[in-house]
CSV table of C-alpha atoms in Angstrom, one decimal:
chain,number,residue,atom,x,y,z
A,1,MET,CA,120.5,-121.9,22.4
A,2,LYS,CA,121.9,-123.2,25.3
A,3,ILE,CA,122.7,-127.1,25.4
A,4,GLY,CA,123.3,-129.0,28.6
A,5,ALA,CA,122.0,-132.2,30.7
A,6,HIS,CA,120.8,-133.4,33.7
A,7,VAL,CA,123.9,-134.2,36.0
A,8,ASP,CA,124.6,-135.1,39.6
A,9,GLN,CA,124.1,-132.3,42.3
A,10,GLN,CA,127.2,-133.2,44.3
A,11,ASP,CA,129.7,-132.9,41.1
A,12,ALA,CA,127.7,-130.7,38.8
A,13,ILE,CA,130.1,-128.4,37.7
A,14,ALA,CA,132.8,-130.9,36.7
A,15,GLN,CA,130.5,-133.3,35.3
A,16,ALA,CA,129.1,-130.1,33.1
A,17,LYS,CA,132.8,-129.3,32.1
A,18,ALA,CA,133.2,-132.8,31.2
A,19,ILE,CA,130.7,-132.9,28.9
A,20,GLY,CA,130.6,-129.5,27.2
A,21,ALA,CA,127.4,-128.6,28.7
A,22,GLU,CA,126.3,-125.1,29.0
A,23,GLN,CA,123.9,-125.3,31.6
A,24,VAL,CA,122.5,-128.5,33.7
A,25,GLN,CA,119.7,-129.9,35.7
A,26,VAL,CA,120.0,-131.1,39.1
A,27,PHE,CA,117.8,-133.1,41.8
A,28,LEU,CA,117.5,-131.4,45.4
A,29,GLY,CA,117.7,-134.6,47.0
A,30,ASP,CA,115.7,-138.0,46.3
A,31,PRO,CA,113.5,-137.7,43.1
A,32,GLN,CA,111.5,-140.6,44.6
A,33,GLY,CA,111.2,-139.3,47.9
A,34,TRP,CA,109.0,-136.5,50.0
A,35,LYS,CA,112.2,-135.2,52.0
A,36,GLY,CA,112.9,-131.6,51.3
A,37,PRO,CA,115.9,-130.0,49.5
A,38,GLU,CA,119.3,-131.3,50.2
A,39,PHE,CA,122.7,-129.8,49.1
A,40,THR,CA,125.1,-132.4,48.5
A,41,TYR,CA,127.3,-130.0,46.7
A,42,PRO,CA,130.6,-129.2,48.2
A,43,GLY,CA,129.8,-125.8,50.4
A,44,GLY,CA,126.3,-126.2,50.0
A,45,ALA,CA,123.7,-124.1,48.2
A,46,GLU,CA,126.0,-120.9,48.3
A,47,ALA,CA,128.9,-122.5,47.1
A,48,LEU,CA,127.1,-124.1,44.0
A,49,ARG,CA,125.2,-120.8,43.2
A,50,ALA,CA,128.9,-119.2,43.2
A,51,ASP,CA,130.5,-121.9,41.4
A,52,ALA,CA,127.7,-122.2,38.6
A,53,ALA,CA,128.0,-118.3,38.0
A,54,ALA,CA,131.8,-118.5,37.8
A,55,ALA,CA,131.8,-121.2,35.3
A,56,GLY,CA,128.9,-119.4,32.9
A,57,LEU,CA,126.4,-122.2,33.7
A,58,ASP,CA,122.6,-121.9,34.1
A,59,LEU,CA,121.2,-124.1,36.5
A,60,TYR,CA,117.7,-125.8,36.4
A,61,VAL,CA,116.0,-127.9,39.2
A,62,HIS,CA,113.8,-131.3,38.5
A,63,ALA,CA,111.4,-131.5,41.4
A,64,PRO,CA,110.6,-135.3,42.5
A,65,TYR,CA,108.7,-137.4,40.5
A,66,LEU,CA,106.1,-138.1,43.7
A,67,ILE,CA,104.7,-134.5,43.2
A,68,ASN,CA,101.2,-134.7,42.0
A,69,VAL,CA,99.2,-131.3,42.8
A,70,ALA,CA,96.3,-132.2,40.4
A,71,SER,CA,95.6,-135.3,42.8
A,72,THR,CA,92.2,-135.5,44.9
A,73,ASN,CA,93.9,-137.3,47.3
A,74,ASN,CA,94.6,-135.0,50.3
A,75,ARG,CA,97.4,-137.4,51.4
A,76,ILE,CA,99.2,-136.9,48.0
A,77,ARG,CA,98.2,-133.2,47.3
A,78,ILE,CA,98.6,-131.5,50.3
A,79,PRO,CA,102.4,-132.8,50.7
A,80,SER,CA,103.1,-132.5,47.1
A,81,ARG,CA,102.1,-128.6,47.4
A,82,LYS,CA,104.4,-128.6,50.9
A,83,LEU,CA,107.3,-130.2,49.1
A,84,LEU,CA,106.9,-128.0,45.6
A,85,GLN,CA,107.1,-124.9,48.2
A,86,GLN,CA,110.4,-126.3,49.7
A,87,ILE,CA,112.0,-127.3,46.3
A,88,VAL,CA,111.1,-123.7,44.8
A,89,ALA,CA,112.6,-122.1,47.8
A,90,GLY,CA,115.8,-124.5,47.5
A,91,ALA,CA,116.1,-123.5,43.8
A,92,ALA,CA,116.2,-119.8,44.7
A,93,LEU,CA,119.2,-120.7,47.0
A,94,ILE,CA,121.2,-121.7,44.0
A,95,GLY,CA,120.2,-119.4,41.7
A,96,ALA,CA,118.1,-121.8,39.4
A,97,LYS,CA,116.5,-120.3,36.1
A,98,GLY,CA,113.3,-122.7,37.0
A,99,VAL,CA,112.0,-125.6,38.5
A,100,VAL,CA,110.8,-128.5,36.0
A,101,VAL,CA,107.5,-130.6,37.7
A,102,HIS,CA,105.2,-133.1,35.7
A,103,GLY,CA,101.9,-132.1,35.4
A,104,GLY,CA,100.4,-135.1,37.5
A,105,HIS,CA,97.2,-136.8,37.3
A,106,VAL,CA,93.8,-137.7,38.7
A,107,THR,CA,92.4,-141.3,38.8
A,108,ALA,CA,89.4,-143.0,36.4
A,109,THR,CA,86.8,-142.0,38.9
A,110,ASP,CA,87.7,-138.3,39.2
A,111,ASP,CA,86.4,-135.6,37.3
A,112,PRO,CA,89.2,-133.8,35.5
A,113,ALA,CA,88.5,-130.5,36.2
A,114,VAL,CA,89.2,-131.1,39.8
A,115,GLY,CA,92.5,-131.7,39.1
A,116,PHE,CA,93.0,-128.4,36.9
A,117,ASP,CA,91.7,-126.5,39.5
A,118,ASN,CA,93.8,-128.4,42.3
A,119,TRP,CA,97.1,-126.9,39.8
A,120,ARG,CA,95.3,-123.1,40.0
A,121,LYS,CA,94.8,-123.4,43.7
A,122,ALA,CA,98.4,-124.8,44.2
A,123,ILE,CA,99.8,-121.7,41.9
A,124,ASP,CA,97.6,-119.7,44.2
A,125,ALA,CA,99.3,-121.1,47.2
A,126,LEU,CA,102.9,-120.7,45.8
A,127,GLU,CA,105.5,-118.5,47.1
A,128,THR,CA,108.3,-118.3,44.6
A,129,ASP,CA,110.3,-116.1,42.2
A,130,VAL,CA,111.5,-118.8,40.4
A,131,PRO,CA,109.7,-120.0,37.4
A,132,VAL,CA,107.7,-122.9,37.8
A,133,LEU,CA,108.1,-125.2,34.4
A,134,ILE,CA,105.3,-127.7,34.0
A,135,GLU,CA,106.4,-130.5,31.8
A,136,ASN,CA,104.3,-133.0,29.4
A,137,THR,CA,103.8,-136.4,30.5
A,138,ALA,CA,104.6,-139.7,28.4
A,139,GLY,CA,101.6,-141.8,29.8
A,140,GLY,CA,98.3,-142.1,31.7
A,141,GLU,CA,94.8,-141.8,30.5
A,142,PHE,CA,94.1,-139.5,33.6
A,143,SER,CA,97.3,-137.6,33.0
A,144,MET,CA,97.1,-133.8,33.3
A,145,ALA,CA,99.7,-132.7,30.5
A,146,ARG,CA,100.0,-135.8,28.3
A,147,ARG,CA,97.4,-134.8,25.5
A,148,LEU,CA,97.1,-131.4,23.9
A,149,GLU,CA,93.5,-131.3,25.0
A,150,ARG,CA,94.8,-131.7,28.8
A,151,ILE,CA,97.3,-129.3,28.3
A,152,GLU,CA,95.0,-126.8,27.1
A,153,GLN,CA,92.9,-127.4,30.2
A,154,LEU,CA,95.5,-127.1,32.5
A,155,TRP,CA,97.0,-124.2,31.2
A,156,ALA,CA,93.5,-122.4,31.4
A,157,ALA,CA,93.3,-123.3,35.1
A,158,VAL,CA,97.0,-122.0,36.1
A,159,SER,CA,96.5,-118.7,33.8
A,160,SER,CA,93.6,-117.8,36.0
A,161,ALA,CA,96.0,-118.3,39.4
A,162,ASN,CA,97.6,-115.5,41.3
A,163,GLY,CA,101.5,-115.9,40.4
A,164,SER,CA,100.6,-117.3,37.1
A,165,GLU,CA,103.3,-115.1,35.8
A,166,ASN,CA,105.7,-117.7,37.3
A,167,VAL,CA,104.4,-120.6,35.1
A,168,GLY,CA,106.1,-121.6,32.2
A,169,PHE,CA,106.4,-124.9,30.1
A,170,CYS,CA,109.1,-127.4,29.5
A,171,LEU,CA,108.4,-129.9,26.7
A,172,ASP,CA,109.8,-133.3,26.6
A,173,THR,CA,110.4,-134.6,23.1
A,174,CYS,CA,110.6,-138.4,24.4
A,175,HIS,CA,107.2,-138.0,26.3
A,176,ALA,CA,105.4,-136.0,23.5
A,177,TRP,CA,106.3,-138.8,21.1
A,178,ALA,CA,105.1,-141.5,23.6
A,179,GLY,CA,102.2,-139.2,24.6
A,180,GLY,CA,100.8,-139.3,21.0
A,181,ILE,CA,101.8,-135.6,20.2
A,182,ASP,CA,102.9,-135.1,16.5
A,183,LEU,CA,106.3,-134.1,16.9
A,184,ALA,CA,106.3,-132.4,13.3
A,185,THR,CA,103.5,-129.8,14.8
A,186,ALA,CA,104.2,-130.1,18.8
A,187,VAL,CA,106.0,-126.6,19.1
A,188,GLU,CA,103.2,-124.9,16.8
A,189,GLN,CA,100.7,-126.6,18.9
A,190,VAL,CA,102.3,-126.2,22.0
A,191,ARG,CA,102.6,-122.5,21.8
A,192,ALA,CA,99.1,-121.9,20.2
A,193,ILE,CA,98.0,-123.2,24.0
A,194,THR,CA,100.8,-121.8,26.2
A,195,GLY,CA,102.3,-119.0,24.3
A,196,ARG,CA,105.5,-120.1,25.3
A,197,ILE,CA,108.3,-122.7,25.5
A,198,ASP,CA,110.7,-122.2,28.2
A,199,LEU,CA,112.7,-125.3,28.2
A,200,VAL,CA,113.3,-128.3,26.2
A,201,HIS,CA,113.9,-131.6,27.6
A,202,ALA,CA,115.8,-133.5,24.5
A,203,ASN,CA,115.5,-137.1,24.5
A,204,ASP,CA,115.0,-140.1,21.9
A,205,SER,CA,112.5,-142.7,22.7
A,206,ARG,CA,113.3,-146.4,23.1
A,207,ASP,CA,109.5,-146.8,22.4
A,208,THR,CA,107.0,-146.4,19.6
A,209,ALA,CA,104.5,-143.5,19.2
A,210,GLY,CA,102.0,-143.1,21.4
A,211,SER,CA,103.2,-145.9,23.6
A,212,GLY,CA,102.8,-144.0,26.6
A,213,ALA,CA,106.1,-145.4,27.8
A,214,ASP,CA,108.6,-143.0,29.5
A,215,ARG,CA,111.9,-144.6,28.5
A,216,HIS,CA,114.6,-142.5,27.3
A,217,ALA,CA,117.3,-143.3,24.4
A,218,HIS,CA,120.5,-141.9,23.5
A,219,PHE,CA,120.1,-140.0,20.0
A,220,GLY,CA,120.2,-142.2,17.3
A,221,GLU,CA,119.7,-145.4,19.6
A,222,GLY,CA,115.8,-144.5,19.9
A,223,GLN,CA,112.5,-144.6,17.7
A,224,ILE,CA,112.4,-141.1,17.0
A,225,PRO,CA,113.4,-139.9,13.2
A,226,ALA,CA,116.7,-137.8,13.8
A,227,GLU,CA,115.3,-135.1,11.9
A,228,LEU,CA,111.9,-134.9,14.1
A,229,LEU,CA,114.1,-134.4,16.9
A,230,ALA,CA,116.4,-132.0,15.5
A,231,GLY,CA,113.3,-129.8,13.8
A,232,VAL,CA,111.1,-129.8,17.3
A,233,ILE,CA,114.4,-128.3,19.2
A,234,THR,CA,115.2,-126.4,16.3
A,235,ALA,CA,111.5,-124.7,16.2
A,236,ALA,CA,111.2,-124.7,20.1
A,237,GLY,CA,114.6,-122.2,20.1
A,238,ALA,CA,114.4,-122.9,23.8
A,239,PRO,CA,117.3,-123.7,26.4
A,240,VAL,CA,117.8,-127.6,26.1
A,241,ILE,CA,118.4,-130.2,28.5
A,242,CYS,CA,119.4,-133.9,27.7
A,243,GLU,CA,118.3,-136.5,30.3
A,244,THR,CA,119.1,-140.1,29.3
A,245,HIS,CA,121.1,-142.1,32.1
A,246,GLY,CA,125.0,-142.3,31.0
A,247,ASP,CA,127.6,-140.2,28.9
A,248,MET,CA,125.8,-137.3,27.5
A,249,GLY,CA,128.8,-135.7,26.1
A,250,PRO,CA,127.7,-137.5,22.6
A,251,ASP,CA,124.1,-136.3,22.8
A,252,ILE,CA,125.1,-132.5,23.3
A,253,ALA,CA,127.7,-133.1,20.3
A,254,TRP,CA,124.8,-134.8,18.6
A,255,LEU,CA,122.5,-131.8,19.1
A,256,ARG,CA,125.1,-128.8,18.2
A,257,GLU,CA,125.9,-130.5,14.7
A,258,ARG,CA,122.0,-130.6,13.9
A,259,VAL,CA,120.0,-127.5,15.5
A,260,ALA,CA,120.4,-123.8,14.8
């Protein structure tokens, strides 16, 4: 099980070495913006790919938070699909193992089935060999990937798309806890739906179970019992990325002491 963290792209290799990460996740530009990929690593995409390979580091990319391919609003959905295509193309240039993207949402007046079908259409149109890893989300009553029943409907939709073989799942422990999923059975339940867990975002939560609040905490400083966190990560058996802001070295060490 490889363990790593989200780091700054421009200093990714040095930061990984400093915290003992075996893999890293980066943004390709502003996570809150619509602009396409930007390569801030010295020497650009080719240098990042080469230096990561030389260091034995796997790379993952987190797509911008604004992407919502489920939306029924053309002014959101169409730019979201365009930006997702640009991000997966950029991820291919750095040799990334996957692109993590949030499940998105519809509105209170929308039929959720339209949002699920919009996901199918997005995967149909996407041109990529880099896996798209759909991440469960923490809040929102109209989210596509907060609750298990919605994840099941989403997965049925994307599984029927052309290119479904390039779709995977990223399980976020903080999001699952805040979203009301029982961490004791989360891996079993998610695998029963998707058949896979490709990546784990390992984060404690500042808030209580079912709160809907996406606020990460360092391990031991949040509300999730340590045995639950270690248990879900061990059961998933997938590569791990820690995402809480600040020094990730202690979080990586915490995990290595507890997971098999």
